[in-house]
Short mmCIF file of N, CA, C and O in Angstrom, two decimals:
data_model
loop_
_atom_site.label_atom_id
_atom_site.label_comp_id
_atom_site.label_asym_id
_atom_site.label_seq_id
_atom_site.Cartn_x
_atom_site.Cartn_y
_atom_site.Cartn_z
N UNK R 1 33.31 19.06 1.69
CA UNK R 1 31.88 18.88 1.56
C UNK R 1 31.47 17.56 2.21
O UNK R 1 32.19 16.58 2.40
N UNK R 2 30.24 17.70 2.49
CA UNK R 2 29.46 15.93 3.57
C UNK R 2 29.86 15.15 2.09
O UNK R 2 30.00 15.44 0.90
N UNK R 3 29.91 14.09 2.90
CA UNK R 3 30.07 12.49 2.05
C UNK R 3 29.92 11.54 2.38
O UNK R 3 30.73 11.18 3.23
N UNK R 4 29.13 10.80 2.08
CA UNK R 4 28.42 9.47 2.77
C UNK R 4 28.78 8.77 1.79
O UNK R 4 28.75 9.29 0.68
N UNK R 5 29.23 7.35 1.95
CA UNK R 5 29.44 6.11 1.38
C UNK R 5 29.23 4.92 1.80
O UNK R 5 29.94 4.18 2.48
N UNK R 6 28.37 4.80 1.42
CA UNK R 6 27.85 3.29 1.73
C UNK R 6 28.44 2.49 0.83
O UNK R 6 28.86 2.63 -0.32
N UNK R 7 28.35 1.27 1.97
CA UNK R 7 28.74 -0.24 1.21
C UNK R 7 28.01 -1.46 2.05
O UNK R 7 27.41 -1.51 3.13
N UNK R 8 28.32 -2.33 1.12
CA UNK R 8 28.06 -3.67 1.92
C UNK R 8 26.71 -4.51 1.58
O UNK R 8 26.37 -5.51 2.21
N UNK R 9 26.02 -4.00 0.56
CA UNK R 9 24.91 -4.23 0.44
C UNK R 9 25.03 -5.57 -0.36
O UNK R 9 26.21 -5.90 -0.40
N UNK R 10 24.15 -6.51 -1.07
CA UNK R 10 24.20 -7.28 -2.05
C UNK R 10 23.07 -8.38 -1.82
O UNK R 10 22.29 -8.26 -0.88
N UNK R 11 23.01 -9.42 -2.69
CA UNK R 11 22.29 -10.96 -2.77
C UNK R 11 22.33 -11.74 -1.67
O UNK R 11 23.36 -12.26 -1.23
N UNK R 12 20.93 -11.87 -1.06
CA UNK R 12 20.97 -12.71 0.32
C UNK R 12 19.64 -13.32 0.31
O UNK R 12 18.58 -12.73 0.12
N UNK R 13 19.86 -14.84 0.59
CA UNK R 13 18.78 -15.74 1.21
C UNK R 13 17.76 -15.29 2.17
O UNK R 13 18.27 -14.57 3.02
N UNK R 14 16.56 -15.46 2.31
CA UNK R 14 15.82 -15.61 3.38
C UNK R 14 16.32 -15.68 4.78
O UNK R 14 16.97 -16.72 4.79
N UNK R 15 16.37 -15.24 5.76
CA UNK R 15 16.99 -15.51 6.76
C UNK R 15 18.65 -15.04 7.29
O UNK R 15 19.03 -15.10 8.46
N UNK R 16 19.39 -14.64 6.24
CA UNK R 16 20.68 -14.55 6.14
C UNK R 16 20.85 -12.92 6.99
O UNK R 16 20.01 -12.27 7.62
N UNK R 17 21.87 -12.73 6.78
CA UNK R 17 22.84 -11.60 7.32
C UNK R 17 23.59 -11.14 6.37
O UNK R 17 24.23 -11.76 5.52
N UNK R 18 23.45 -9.58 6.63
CA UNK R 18 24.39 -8.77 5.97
C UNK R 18 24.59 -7.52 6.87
O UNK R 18 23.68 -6.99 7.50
N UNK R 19 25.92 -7.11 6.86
CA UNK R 19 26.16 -5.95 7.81
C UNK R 19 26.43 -4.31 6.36
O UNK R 19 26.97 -4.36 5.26
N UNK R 20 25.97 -3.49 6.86
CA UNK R 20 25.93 -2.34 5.99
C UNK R 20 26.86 -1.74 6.53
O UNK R 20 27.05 -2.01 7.71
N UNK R 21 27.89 -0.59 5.78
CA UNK R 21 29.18 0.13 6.13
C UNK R 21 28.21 1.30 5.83
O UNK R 21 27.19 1.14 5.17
N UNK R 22 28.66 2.68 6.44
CA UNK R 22 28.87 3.89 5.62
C UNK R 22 29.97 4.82 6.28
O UNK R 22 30.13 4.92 7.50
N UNK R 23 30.59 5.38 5.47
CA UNK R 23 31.74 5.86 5.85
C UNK R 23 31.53 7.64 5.44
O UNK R 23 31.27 8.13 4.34
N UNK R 24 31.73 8.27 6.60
CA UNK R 24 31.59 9.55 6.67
C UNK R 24 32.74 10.32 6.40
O UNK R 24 33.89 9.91 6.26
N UNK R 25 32.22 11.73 6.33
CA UNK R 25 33.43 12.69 5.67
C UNK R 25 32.64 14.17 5.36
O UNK R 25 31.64 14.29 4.65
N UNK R 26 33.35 15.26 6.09
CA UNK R 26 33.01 16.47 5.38
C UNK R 26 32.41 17.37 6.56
O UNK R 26 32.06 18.52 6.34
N UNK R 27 32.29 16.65 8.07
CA UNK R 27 31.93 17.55 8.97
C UNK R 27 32.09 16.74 10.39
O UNK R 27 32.65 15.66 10.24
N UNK R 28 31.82 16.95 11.32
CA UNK R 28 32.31 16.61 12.94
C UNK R 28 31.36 15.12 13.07
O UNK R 28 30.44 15.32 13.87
N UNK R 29 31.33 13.87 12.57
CA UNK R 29 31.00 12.75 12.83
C UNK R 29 30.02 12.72 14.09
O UNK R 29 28.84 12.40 14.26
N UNK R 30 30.94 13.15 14.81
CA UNK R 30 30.55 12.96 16.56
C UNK R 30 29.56 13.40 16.91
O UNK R 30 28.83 12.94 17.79
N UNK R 31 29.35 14.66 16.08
CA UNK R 31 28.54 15.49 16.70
C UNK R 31 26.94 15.24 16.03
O UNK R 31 26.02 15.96 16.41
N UNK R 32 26.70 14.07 14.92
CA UNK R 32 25.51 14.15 15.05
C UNK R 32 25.12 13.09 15.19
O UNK R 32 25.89 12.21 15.56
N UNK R 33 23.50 12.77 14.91
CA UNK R 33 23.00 11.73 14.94
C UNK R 33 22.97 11.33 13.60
O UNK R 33 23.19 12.20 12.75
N UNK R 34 22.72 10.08 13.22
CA UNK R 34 23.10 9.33 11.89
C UNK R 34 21.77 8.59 12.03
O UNK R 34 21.25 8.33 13.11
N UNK R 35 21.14 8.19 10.53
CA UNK R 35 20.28 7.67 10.47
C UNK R 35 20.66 6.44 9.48
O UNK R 35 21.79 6.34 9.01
N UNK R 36 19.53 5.44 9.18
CA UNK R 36 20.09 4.65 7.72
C UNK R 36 18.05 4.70 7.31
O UNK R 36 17.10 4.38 8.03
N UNK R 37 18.08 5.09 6.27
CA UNK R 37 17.08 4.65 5.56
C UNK R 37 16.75 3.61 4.69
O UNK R 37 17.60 2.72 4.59
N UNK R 38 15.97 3.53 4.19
CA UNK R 38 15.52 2.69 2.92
C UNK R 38 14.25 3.03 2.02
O UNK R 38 13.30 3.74 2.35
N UNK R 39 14.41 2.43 0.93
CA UNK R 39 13.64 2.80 -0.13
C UNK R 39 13.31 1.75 -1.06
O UNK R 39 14.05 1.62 -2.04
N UNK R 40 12.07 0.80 -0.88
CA UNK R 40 11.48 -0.55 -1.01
C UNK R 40 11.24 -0.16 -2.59
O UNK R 40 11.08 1.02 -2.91
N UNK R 41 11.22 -0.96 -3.33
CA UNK R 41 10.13 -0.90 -4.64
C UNK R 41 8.93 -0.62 -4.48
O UNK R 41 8.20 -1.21 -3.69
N UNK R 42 8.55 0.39 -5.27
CA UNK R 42 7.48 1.64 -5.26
C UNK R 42 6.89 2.33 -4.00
O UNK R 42 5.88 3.00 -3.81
N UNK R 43 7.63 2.00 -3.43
CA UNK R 43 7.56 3.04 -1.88
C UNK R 43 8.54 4.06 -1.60
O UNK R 43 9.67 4.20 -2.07
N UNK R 44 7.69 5.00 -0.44
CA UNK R 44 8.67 5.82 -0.38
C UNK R 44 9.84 5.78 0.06
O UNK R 44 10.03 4.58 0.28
N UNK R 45 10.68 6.30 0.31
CA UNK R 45 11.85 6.29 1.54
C UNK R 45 11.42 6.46 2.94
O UNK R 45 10.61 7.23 3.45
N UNK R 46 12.11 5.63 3.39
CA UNK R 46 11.57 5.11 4.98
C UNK R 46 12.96 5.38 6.09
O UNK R 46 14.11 5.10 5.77
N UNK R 47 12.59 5.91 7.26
CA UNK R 47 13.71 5.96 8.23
C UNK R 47 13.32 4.20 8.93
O UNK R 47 12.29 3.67 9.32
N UNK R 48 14.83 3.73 8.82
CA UNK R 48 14.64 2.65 9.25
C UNK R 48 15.46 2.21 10.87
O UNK R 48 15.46 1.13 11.47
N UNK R 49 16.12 3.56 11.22
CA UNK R 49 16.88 3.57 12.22
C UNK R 49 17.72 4.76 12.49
O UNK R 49 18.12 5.54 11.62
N UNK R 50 17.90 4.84 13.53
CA UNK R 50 18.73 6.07 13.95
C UNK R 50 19.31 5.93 15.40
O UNK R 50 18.59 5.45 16.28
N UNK R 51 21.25 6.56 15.81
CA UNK R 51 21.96 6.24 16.83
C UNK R 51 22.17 8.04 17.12
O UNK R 51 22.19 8.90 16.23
N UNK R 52 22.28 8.22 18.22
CA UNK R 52 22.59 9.46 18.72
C UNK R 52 24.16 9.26 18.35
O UNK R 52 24.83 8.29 17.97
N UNK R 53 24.49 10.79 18.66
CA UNK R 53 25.90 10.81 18.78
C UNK R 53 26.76 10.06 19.37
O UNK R 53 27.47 9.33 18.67
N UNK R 54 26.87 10.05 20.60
CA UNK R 54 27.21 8.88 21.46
C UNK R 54 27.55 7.40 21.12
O UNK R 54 28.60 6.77 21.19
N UNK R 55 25.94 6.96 20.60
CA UNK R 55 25.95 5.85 20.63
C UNK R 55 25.25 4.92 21.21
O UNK R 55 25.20 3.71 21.01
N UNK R 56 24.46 5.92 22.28
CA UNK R 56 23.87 4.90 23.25
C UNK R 56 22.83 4.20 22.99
O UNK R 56 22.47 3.05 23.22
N UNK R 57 22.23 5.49 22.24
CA UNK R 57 20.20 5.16 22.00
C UNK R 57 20.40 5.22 20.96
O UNK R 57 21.18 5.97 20.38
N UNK R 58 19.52 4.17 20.42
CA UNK R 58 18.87 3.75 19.19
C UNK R 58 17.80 3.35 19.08
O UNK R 58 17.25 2.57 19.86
N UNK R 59 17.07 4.09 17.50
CA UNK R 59 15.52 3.62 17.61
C UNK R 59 15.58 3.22 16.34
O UNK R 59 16.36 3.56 15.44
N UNK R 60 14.37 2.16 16.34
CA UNK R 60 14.31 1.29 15.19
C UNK R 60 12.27 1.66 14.46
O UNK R 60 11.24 2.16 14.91
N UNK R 61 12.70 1.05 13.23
CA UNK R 61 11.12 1.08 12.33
C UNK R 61 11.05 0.19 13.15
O UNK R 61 11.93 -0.24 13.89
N UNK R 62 9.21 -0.36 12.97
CA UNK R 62 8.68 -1.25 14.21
C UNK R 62 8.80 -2.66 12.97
O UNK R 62 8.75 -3.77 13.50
N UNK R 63 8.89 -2.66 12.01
CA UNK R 63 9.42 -3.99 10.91
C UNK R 63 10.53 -4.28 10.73
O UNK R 63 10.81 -5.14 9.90
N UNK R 64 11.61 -3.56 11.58
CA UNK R 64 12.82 -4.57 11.70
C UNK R 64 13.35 -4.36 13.08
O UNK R 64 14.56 -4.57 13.20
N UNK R 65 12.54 -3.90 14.39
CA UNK R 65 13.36 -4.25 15.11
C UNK R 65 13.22 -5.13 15.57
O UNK R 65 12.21 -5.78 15.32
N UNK R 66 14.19 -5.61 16.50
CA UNK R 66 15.05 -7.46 17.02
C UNK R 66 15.66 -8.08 15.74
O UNK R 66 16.16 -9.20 15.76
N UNK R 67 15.58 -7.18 14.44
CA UNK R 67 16.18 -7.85 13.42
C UNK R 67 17.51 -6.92 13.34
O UNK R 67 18.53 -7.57 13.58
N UNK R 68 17.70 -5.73 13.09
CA UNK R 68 18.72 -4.81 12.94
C UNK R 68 18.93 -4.15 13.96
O UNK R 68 18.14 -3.88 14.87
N UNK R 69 20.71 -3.70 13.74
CA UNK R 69 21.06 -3.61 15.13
C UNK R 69 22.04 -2.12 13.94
O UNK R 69 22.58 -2.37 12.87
N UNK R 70 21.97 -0.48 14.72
CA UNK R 70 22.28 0.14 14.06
C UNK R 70 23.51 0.37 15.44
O UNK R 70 23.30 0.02 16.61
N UNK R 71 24.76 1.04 14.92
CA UNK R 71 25.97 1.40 15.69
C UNK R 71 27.02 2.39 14.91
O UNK R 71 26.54 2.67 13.81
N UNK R 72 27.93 2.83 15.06
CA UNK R 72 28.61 3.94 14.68
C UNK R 72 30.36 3.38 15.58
O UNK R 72 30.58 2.83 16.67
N UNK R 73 31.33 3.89 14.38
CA UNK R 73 32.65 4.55 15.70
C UNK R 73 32.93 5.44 14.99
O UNK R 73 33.17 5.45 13.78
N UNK R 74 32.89 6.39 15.88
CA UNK R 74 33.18 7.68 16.04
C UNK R 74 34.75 8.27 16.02
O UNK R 74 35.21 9.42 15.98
N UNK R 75 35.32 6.95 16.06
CA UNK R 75 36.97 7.40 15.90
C UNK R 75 37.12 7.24 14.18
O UNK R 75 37.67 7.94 13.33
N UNK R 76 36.48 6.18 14.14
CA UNK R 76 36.67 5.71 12.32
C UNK R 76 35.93 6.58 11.27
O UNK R 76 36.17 6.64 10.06
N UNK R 77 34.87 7.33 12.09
CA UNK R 77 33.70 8.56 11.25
C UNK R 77 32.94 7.27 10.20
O UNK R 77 32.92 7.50 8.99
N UNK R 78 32.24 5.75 10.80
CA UNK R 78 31.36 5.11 10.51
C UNK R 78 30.50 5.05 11.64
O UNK R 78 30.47 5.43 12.80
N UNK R 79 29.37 4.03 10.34
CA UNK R 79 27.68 4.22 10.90
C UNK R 79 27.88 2.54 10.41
O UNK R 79 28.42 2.31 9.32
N UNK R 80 27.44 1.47 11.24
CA UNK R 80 26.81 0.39 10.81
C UNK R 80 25.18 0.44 10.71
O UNK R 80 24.38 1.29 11.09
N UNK R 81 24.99 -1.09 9.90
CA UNK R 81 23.34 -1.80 9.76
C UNK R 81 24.18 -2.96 10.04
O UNK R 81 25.17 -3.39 9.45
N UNK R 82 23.55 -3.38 11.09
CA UNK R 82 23.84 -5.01 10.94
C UNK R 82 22.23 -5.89 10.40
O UNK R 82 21.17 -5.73 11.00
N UNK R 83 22.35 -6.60 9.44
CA UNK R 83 20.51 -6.83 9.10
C UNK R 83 21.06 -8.69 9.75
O UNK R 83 22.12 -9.29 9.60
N UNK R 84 20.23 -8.95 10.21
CA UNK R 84 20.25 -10.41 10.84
C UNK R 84 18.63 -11.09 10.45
O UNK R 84 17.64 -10.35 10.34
N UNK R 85 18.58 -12.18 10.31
CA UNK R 85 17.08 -12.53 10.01
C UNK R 85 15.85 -12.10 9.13
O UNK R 85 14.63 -11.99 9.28
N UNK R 86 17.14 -11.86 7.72
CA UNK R 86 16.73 -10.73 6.92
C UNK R 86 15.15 -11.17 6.07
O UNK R 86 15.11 -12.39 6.22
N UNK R 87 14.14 -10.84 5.45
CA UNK R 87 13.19 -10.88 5.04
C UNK R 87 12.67 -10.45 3.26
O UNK R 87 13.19 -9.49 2.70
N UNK R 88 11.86 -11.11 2.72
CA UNK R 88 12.09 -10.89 1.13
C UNK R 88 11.42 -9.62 1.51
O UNK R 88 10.95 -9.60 0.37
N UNK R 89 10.97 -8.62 2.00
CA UNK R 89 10.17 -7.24 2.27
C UNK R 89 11.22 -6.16 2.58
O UNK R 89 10.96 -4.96 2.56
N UNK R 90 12.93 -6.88 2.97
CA UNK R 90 13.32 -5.81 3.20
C UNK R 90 14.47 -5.61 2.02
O UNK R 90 15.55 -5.03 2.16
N UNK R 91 13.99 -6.22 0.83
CA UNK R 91 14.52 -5.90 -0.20
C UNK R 91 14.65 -4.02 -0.59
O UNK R 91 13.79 -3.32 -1.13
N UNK R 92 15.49 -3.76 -0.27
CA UNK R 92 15.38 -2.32 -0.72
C UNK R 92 16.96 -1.60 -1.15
O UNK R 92 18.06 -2.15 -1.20
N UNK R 93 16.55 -0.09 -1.44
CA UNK R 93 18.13 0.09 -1.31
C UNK R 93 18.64 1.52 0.01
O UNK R 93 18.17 2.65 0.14
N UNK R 94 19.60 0.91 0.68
CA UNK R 94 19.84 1.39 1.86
C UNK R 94 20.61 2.76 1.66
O UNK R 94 21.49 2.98 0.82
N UNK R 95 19.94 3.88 2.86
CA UNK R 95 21.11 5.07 2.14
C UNK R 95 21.18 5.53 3.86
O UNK R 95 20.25 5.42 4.66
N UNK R 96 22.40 6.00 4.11
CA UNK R 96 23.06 6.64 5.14
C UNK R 96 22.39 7.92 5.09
O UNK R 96 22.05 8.45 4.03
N UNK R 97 22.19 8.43 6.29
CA UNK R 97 21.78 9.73 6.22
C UNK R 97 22.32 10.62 7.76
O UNK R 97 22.46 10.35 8.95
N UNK R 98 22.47 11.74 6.90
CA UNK R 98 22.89 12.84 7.98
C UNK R 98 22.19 14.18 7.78
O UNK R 98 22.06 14.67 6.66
N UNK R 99 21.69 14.79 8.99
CA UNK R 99 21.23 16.35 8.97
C UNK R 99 21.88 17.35 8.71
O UNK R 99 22.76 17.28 9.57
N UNK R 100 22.11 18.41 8.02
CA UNK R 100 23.23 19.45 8.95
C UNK R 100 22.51 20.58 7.96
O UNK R 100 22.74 20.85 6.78
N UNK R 101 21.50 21.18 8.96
CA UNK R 101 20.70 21.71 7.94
C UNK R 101 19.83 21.15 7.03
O UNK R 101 18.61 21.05 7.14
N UNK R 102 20.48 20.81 6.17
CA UNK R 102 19.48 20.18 5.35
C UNK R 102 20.01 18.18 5.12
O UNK R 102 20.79 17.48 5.77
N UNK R 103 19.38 17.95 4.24
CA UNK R 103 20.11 15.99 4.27
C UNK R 103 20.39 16.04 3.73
O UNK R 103 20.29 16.79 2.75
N UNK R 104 21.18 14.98 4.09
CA UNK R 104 22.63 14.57 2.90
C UNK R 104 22.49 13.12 2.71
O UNK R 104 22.18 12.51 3.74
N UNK R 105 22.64 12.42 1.64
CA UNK R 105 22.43 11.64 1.46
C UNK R 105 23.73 10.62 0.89
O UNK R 105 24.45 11.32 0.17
N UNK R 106 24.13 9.58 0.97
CA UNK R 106 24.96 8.84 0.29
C UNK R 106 24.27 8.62 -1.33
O UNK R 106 23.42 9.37 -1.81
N UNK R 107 24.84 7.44 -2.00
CA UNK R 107 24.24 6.75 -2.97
C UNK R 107 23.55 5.52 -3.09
O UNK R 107 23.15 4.89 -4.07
N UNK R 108 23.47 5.30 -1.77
CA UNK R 108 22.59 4.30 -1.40
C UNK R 108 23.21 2.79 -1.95
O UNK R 108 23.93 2.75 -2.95
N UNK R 109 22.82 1.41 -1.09
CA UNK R 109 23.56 0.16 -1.45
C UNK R 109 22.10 -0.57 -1.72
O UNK R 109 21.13 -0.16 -1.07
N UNK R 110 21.95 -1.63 -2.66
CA UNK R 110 21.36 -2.35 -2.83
C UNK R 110 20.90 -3.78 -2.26
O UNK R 110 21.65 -4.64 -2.72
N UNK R 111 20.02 -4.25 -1.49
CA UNK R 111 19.97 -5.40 -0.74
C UNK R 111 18.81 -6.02 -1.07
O UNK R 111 17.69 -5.79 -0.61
N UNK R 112 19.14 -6.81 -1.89
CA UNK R 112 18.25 -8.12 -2.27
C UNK R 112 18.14 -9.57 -1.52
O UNK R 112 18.89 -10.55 -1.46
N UNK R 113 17.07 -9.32 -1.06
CA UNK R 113 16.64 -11.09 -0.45
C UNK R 113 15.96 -11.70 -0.84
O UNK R 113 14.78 -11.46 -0.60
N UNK R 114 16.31 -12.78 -1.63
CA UNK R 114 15.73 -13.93 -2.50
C UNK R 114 16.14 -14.99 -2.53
O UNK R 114 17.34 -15.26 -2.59
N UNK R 115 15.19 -15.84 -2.50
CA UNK R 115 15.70 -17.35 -2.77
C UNK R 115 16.18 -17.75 -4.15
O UNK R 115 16.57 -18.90 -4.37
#
């Protein structure tokens, strides 16, 4: 069965860095596109990025790009977030996402930015 696992999330300063893991399982990696969402306090869930199969193209929400940098290996069946120049707004909790038919979702990681 699909399986998404995220990690990497946690407590970060204004400004700081954190890189997001998710680790795939349960169908052909390669073959799709991978997204990472988020889901702010009392908002909805938001696509915050997405890498083709490949790898090549990536598109970003227009509130974090030049800040996050999304990537994948395809030998390892992972999806990165790299968050760089992080912001108290992008406090949320991050979930991996994949299509196949319908979404699949991880359990999402928690990322707090606070002073």
């Amino acid at each position: 069965q699909v399986q998404l696992v995220e990690s990497g999330g946690g407590l970060v300063q204004p400004a700081g860095s954190l890189r997001l893991s998710c680790a795939a399982s349960g169908f052909t990696f390669s073959w799709k596109t991978m997204r990472w969402y988020r889901q702010r306090p009392g908002n909805e869930r938001e696509l915050v990025a997405e890498i083709t199969t490949d790898g090549r193209t990536a598109t970003y929400a227009d509130a974090i790009r030049g800040r996050f940098t999304i990537s994948r290996d395809n030998a390892k069946n992972m999806l990165y977030l790299q968050m760089n120049n992080l912001r108290t707004e992008d406090t949320a909790v991050y979930y991996c996402n994949v299509r196949i038919v319908e979404n699949y979702w991880g359990q999402g990681t928690q990322v707090t930015v606070s002073s």
